[in-house]
Short mmCIF file of C-alpha atoms and ligand atoms in Angstrom, two decimals:
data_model
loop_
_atom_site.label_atom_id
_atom_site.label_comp_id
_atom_site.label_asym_id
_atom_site.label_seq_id
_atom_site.Cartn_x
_atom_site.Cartn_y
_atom_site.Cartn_z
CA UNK A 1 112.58 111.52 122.80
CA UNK A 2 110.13 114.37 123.81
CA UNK A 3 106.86 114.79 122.87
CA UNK A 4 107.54 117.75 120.21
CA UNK A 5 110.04 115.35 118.50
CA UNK A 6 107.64 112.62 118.80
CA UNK A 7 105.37 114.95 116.92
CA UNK A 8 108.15 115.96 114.17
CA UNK A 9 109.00 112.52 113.35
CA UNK A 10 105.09 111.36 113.17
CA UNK A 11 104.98 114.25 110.67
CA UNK A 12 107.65 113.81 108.93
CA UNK A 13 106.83 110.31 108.42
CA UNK A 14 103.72 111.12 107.37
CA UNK A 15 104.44 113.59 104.79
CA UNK A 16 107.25 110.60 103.10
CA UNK A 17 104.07 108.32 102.81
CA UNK A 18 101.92 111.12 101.53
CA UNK A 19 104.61 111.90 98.66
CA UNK A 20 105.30 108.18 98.13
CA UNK A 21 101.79 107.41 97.86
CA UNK A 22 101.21 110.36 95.50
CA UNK A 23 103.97 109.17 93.06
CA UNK A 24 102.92 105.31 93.44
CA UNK A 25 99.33 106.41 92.52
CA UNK A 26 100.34 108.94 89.60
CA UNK A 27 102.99 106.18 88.02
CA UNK A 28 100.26 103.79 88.00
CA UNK A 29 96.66 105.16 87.85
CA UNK A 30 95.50 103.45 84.91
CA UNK A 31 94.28 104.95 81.53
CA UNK A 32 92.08 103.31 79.49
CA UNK A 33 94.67 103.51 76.32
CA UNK A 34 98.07 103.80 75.53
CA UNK A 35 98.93 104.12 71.81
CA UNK A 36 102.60 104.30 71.07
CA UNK A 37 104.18 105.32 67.64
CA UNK A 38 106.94 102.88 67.37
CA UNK A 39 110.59 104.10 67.21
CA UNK A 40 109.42 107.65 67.72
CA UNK A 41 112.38 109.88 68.92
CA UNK A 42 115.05 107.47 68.98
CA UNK A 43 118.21 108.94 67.31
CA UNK A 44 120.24 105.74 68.30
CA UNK A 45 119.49 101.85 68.53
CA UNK A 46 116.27 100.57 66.96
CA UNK A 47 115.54 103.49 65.11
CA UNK A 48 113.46 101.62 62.83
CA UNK A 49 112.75 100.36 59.29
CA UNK A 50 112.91 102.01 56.24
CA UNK A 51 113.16 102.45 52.45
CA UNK A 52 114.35 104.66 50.06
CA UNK A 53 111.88 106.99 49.83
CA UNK A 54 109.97 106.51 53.51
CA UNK A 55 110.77 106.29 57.06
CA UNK A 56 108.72 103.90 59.39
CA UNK A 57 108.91 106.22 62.14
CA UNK A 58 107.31 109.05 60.26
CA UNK A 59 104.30 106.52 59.21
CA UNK A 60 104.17 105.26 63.06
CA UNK A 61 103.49 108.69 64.19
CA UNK A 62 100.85 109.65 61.66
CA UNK A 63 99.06 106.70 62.30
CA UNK A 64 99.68 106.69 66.12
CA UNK A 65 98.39 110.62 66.27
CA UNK A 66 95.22 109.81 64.20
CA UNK A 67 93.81 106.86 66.33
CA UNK A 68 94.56 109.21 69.35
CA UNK A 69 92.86 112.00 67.72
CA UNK A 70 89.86 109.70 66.69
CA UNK A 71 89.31 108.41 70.49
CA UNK A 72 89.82 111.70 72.37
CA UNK A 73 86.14 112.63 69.73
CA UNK A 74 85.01 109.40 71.06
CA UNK A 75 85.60 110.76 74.42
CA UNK A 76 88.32 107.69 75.43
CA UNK A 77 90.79 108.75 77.34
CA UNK A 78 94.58 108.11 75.77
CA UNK A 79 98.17 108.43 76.86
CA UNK A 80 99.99 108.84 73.53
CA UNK A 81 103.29 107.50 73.97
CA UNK A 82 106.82 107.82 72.00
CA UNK A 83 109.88 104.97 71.89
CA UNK A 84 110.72 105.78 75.27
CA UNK A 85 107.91 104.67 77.49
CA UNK A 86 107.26 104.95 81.38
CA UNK A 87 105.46 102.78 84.09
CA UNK A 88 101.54 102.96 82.98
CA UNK A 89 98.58 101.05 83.82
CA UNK A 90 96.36 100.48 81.06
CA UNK A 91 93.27 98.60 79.47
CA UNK A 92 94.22 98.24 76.15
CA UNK A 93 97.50 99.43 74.80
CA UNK A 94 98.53 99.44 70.65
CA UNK A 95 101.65 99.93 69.37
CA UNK A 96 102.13 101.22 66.16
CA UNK A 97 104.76 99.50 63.79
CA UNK A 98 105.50 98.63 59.94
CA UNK A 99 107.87 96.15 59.03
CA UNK A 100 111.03 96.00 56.92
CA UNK A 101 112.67 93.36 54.96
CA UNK A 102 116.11 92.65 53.44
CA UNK A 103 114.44 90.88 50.43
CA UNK A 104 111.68 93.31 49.32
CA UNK A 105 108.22 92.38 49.73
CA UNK A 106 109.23 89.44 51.71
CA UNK A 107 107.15 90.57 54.61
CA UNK A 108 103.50 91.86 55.17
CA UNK A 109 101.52 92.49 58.42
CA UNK A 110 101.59 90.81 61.85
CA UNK A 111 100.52 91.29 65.46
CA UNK A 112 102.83 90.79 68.78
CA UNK A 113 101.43 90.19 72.05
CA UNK A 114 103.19 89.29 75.32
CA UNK A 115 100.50 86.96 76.58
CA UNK A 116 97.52 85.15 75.86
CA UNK A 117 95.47 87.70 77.50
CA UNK A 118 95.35 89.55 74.68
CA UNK A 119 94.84 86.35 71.92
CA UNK A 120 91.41 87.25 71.21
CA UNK A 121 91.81 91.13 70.76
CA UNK A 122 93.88 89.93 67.95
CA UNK A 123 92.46 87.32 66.67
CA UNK A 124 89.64 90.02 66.12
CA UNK A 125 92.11 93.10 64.68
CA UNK A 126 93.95 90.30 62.54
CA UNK A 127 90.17 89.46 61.11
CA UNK A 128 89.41 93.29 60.32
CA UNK A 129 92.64 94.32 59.13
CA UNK A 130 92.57 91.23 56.80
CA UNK A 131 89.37 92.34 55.31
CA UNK A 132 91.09 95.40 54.18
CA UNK A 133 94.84 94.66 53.73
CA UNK A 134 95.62 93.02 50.79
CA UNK A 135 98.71 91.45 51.22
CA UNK A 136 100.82 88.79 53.29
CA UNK A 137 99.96 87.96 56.83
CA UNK A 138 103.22 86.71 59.52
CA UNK A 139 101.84 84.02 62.02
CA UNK A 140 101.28 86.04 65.40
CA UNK A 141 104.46 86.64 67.54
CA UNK A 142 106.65 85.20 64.72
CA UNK A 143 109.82 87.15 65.73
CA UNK A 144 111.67 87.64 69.29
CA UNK A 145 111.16 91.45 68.83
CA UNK A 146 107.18 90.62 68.65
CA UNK A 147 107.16 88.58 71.46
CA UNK A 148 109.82 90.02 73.75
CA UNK A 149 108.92 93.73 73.35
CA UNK A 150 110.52 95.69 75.90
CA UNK A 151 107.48 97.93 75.82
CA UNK A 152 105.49 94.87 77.25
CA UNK A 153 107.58 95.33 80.51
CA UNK A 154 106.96 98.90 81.06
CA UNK A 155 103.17 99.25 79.98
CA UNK A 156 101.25 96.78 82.01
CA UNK A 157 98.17 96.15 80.19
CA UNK A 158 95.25 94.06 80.27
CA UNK A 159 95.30 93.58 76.49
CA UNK A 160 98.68 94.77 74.44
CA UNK A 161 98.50 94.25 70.56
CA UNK A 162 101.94 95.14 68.63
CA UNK A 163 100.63 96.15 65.41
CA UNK A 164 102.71 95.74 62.32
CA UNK A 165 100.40 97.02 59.19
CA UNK A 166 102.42 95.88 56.22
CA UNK A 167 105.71 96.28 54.76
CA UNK A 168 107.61 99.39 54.40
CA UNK A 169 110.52 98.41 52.06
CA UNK A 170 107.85 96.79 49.43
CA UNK A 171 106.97 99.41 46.74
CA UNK A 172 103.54 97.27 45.97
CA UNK A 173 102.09 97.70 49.42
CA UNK A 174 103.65 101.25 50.47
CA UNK A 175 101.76 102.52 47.08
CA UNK A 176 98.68 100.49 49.03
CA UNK A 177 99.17 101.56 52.41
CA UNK A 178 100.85 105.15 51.97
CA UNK A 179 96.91 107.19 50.83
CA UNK A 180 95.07 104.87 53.31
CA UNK A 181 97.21 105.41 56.64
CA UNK A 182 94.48 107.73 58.42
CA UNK A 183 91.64 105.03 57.14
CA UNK A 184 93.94 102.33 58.39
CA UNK A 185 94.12 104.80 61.84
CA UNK A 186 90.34 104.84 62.25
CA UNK A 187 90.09 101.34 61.61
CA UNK A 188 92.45 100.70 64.79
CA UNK A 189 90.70 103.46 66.93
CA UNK A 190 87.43 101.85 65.45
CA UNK A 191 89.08 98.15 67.02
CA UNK A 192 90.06 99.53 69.97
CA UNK A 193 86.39 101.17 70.90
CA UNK A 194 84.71 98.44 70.35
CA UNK A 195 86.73 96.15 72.81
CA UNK A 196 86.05 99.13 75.45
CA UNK A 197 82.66 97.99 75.05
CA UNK A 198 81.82 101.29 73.08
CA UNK A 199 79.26 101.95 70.73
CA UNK A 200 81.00 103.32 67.81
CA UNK A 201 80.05 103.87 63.63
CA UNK A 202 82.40 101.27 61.22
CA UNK A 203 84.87 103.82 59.28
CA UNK A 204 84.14 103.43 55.51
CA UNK A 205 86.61 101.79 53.83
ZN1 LIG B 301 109.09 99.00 64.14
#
């Protein structure tokens, strides 16, 4: 080999790592949050729960675009995210769920997790939320879905809290929960900025 292909290979080689480097970094430069809106866009498979008169993916994105909307004024940066997620870093990540039953009003509000990591983070939502939420509480992680979520694989984050906020197929706490979705919204945001360390007003409930 000459010295001019010498010198075309060296670049080449070096423009490969450059662009490998680039994509490595922009796949995986982390964000401080990721809020998802559960089941959002999926026409097929777990397109998620619902009743006669509402749809849990419609609820998941109001709620998921209000807690985006309140950090981005709190000057927190967020990667909103629909069903179909990509490789992302993050320091806290929250996605947004209700639950469905087949016997009505069988169900309430839970919290998934994929590790003890993020035990605490919920311990402390579960605490707030309950102040507020009138209804049934699940044990943490009490289903495979809550435990296994295929989210958890994709998102790698420090702390990752599956929020479910009450039941969707029970008329008693969608007549609750269906006026109070953006205050439920800030109170997540409100959750969320406070375990970035940030000094942030209580929403009134
Ligand atoms: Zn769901």
């Amino acid at each position: 080999m000459n010295i001019k292909n010498k010198a075309a290979t060296f670049f080449a080689l070096l423009i490969i790592f450059l662009m490998a480097f680039i994509l490595y970094w922009s796949t995986t430069k982390p964000v401080s949050v990721v809020i998802q809106a559960g089941h959002e866009g999926r026409t097929t498979g777990n397109t998620g729960a619902e009743s006669k008169r509402y749809r849990e993916e419609e609820w998941n994105i109001l709620v998921a675009d209000e807690v985006t909307k309140q950090l981005r004024a709190w000057h927190i940066d967020v990667k909103r995210m629909p069903a179909r997620v990509s490789l992302t870093r993050a320091k806290i990540a929250i996605s947004i769920h209700f639950d469905g039953a087949t016997t009505p009003c069988a169900s309430g509000a839970s919290i998934g997790y994929p590790s003890d990591d993020s035990y605490d983070f919920a311990q402390r939502w579960k605490h707030l939320y309950a102040s507020y939420f009138p209804y049934a509480w699940h044990k943490d992680n009490f289903t495979p879905n809550l435990r296994n979520y295929y989210g958890y694989r994709w998102i790698h984050a420090e702390k990752f809290l599956l929020l479910e906020l009450g039941e969707i197929t029970c008329d008693t706490q969608t007549k609750w929960l269906k006026p109070r979705l953006k205050k439920i919204a800030h109170l997540i945001a409100y959750s969320i900025a406070k375990e970035l360390g940030k000094d942030v007003r209580k929403p009134l409930l």
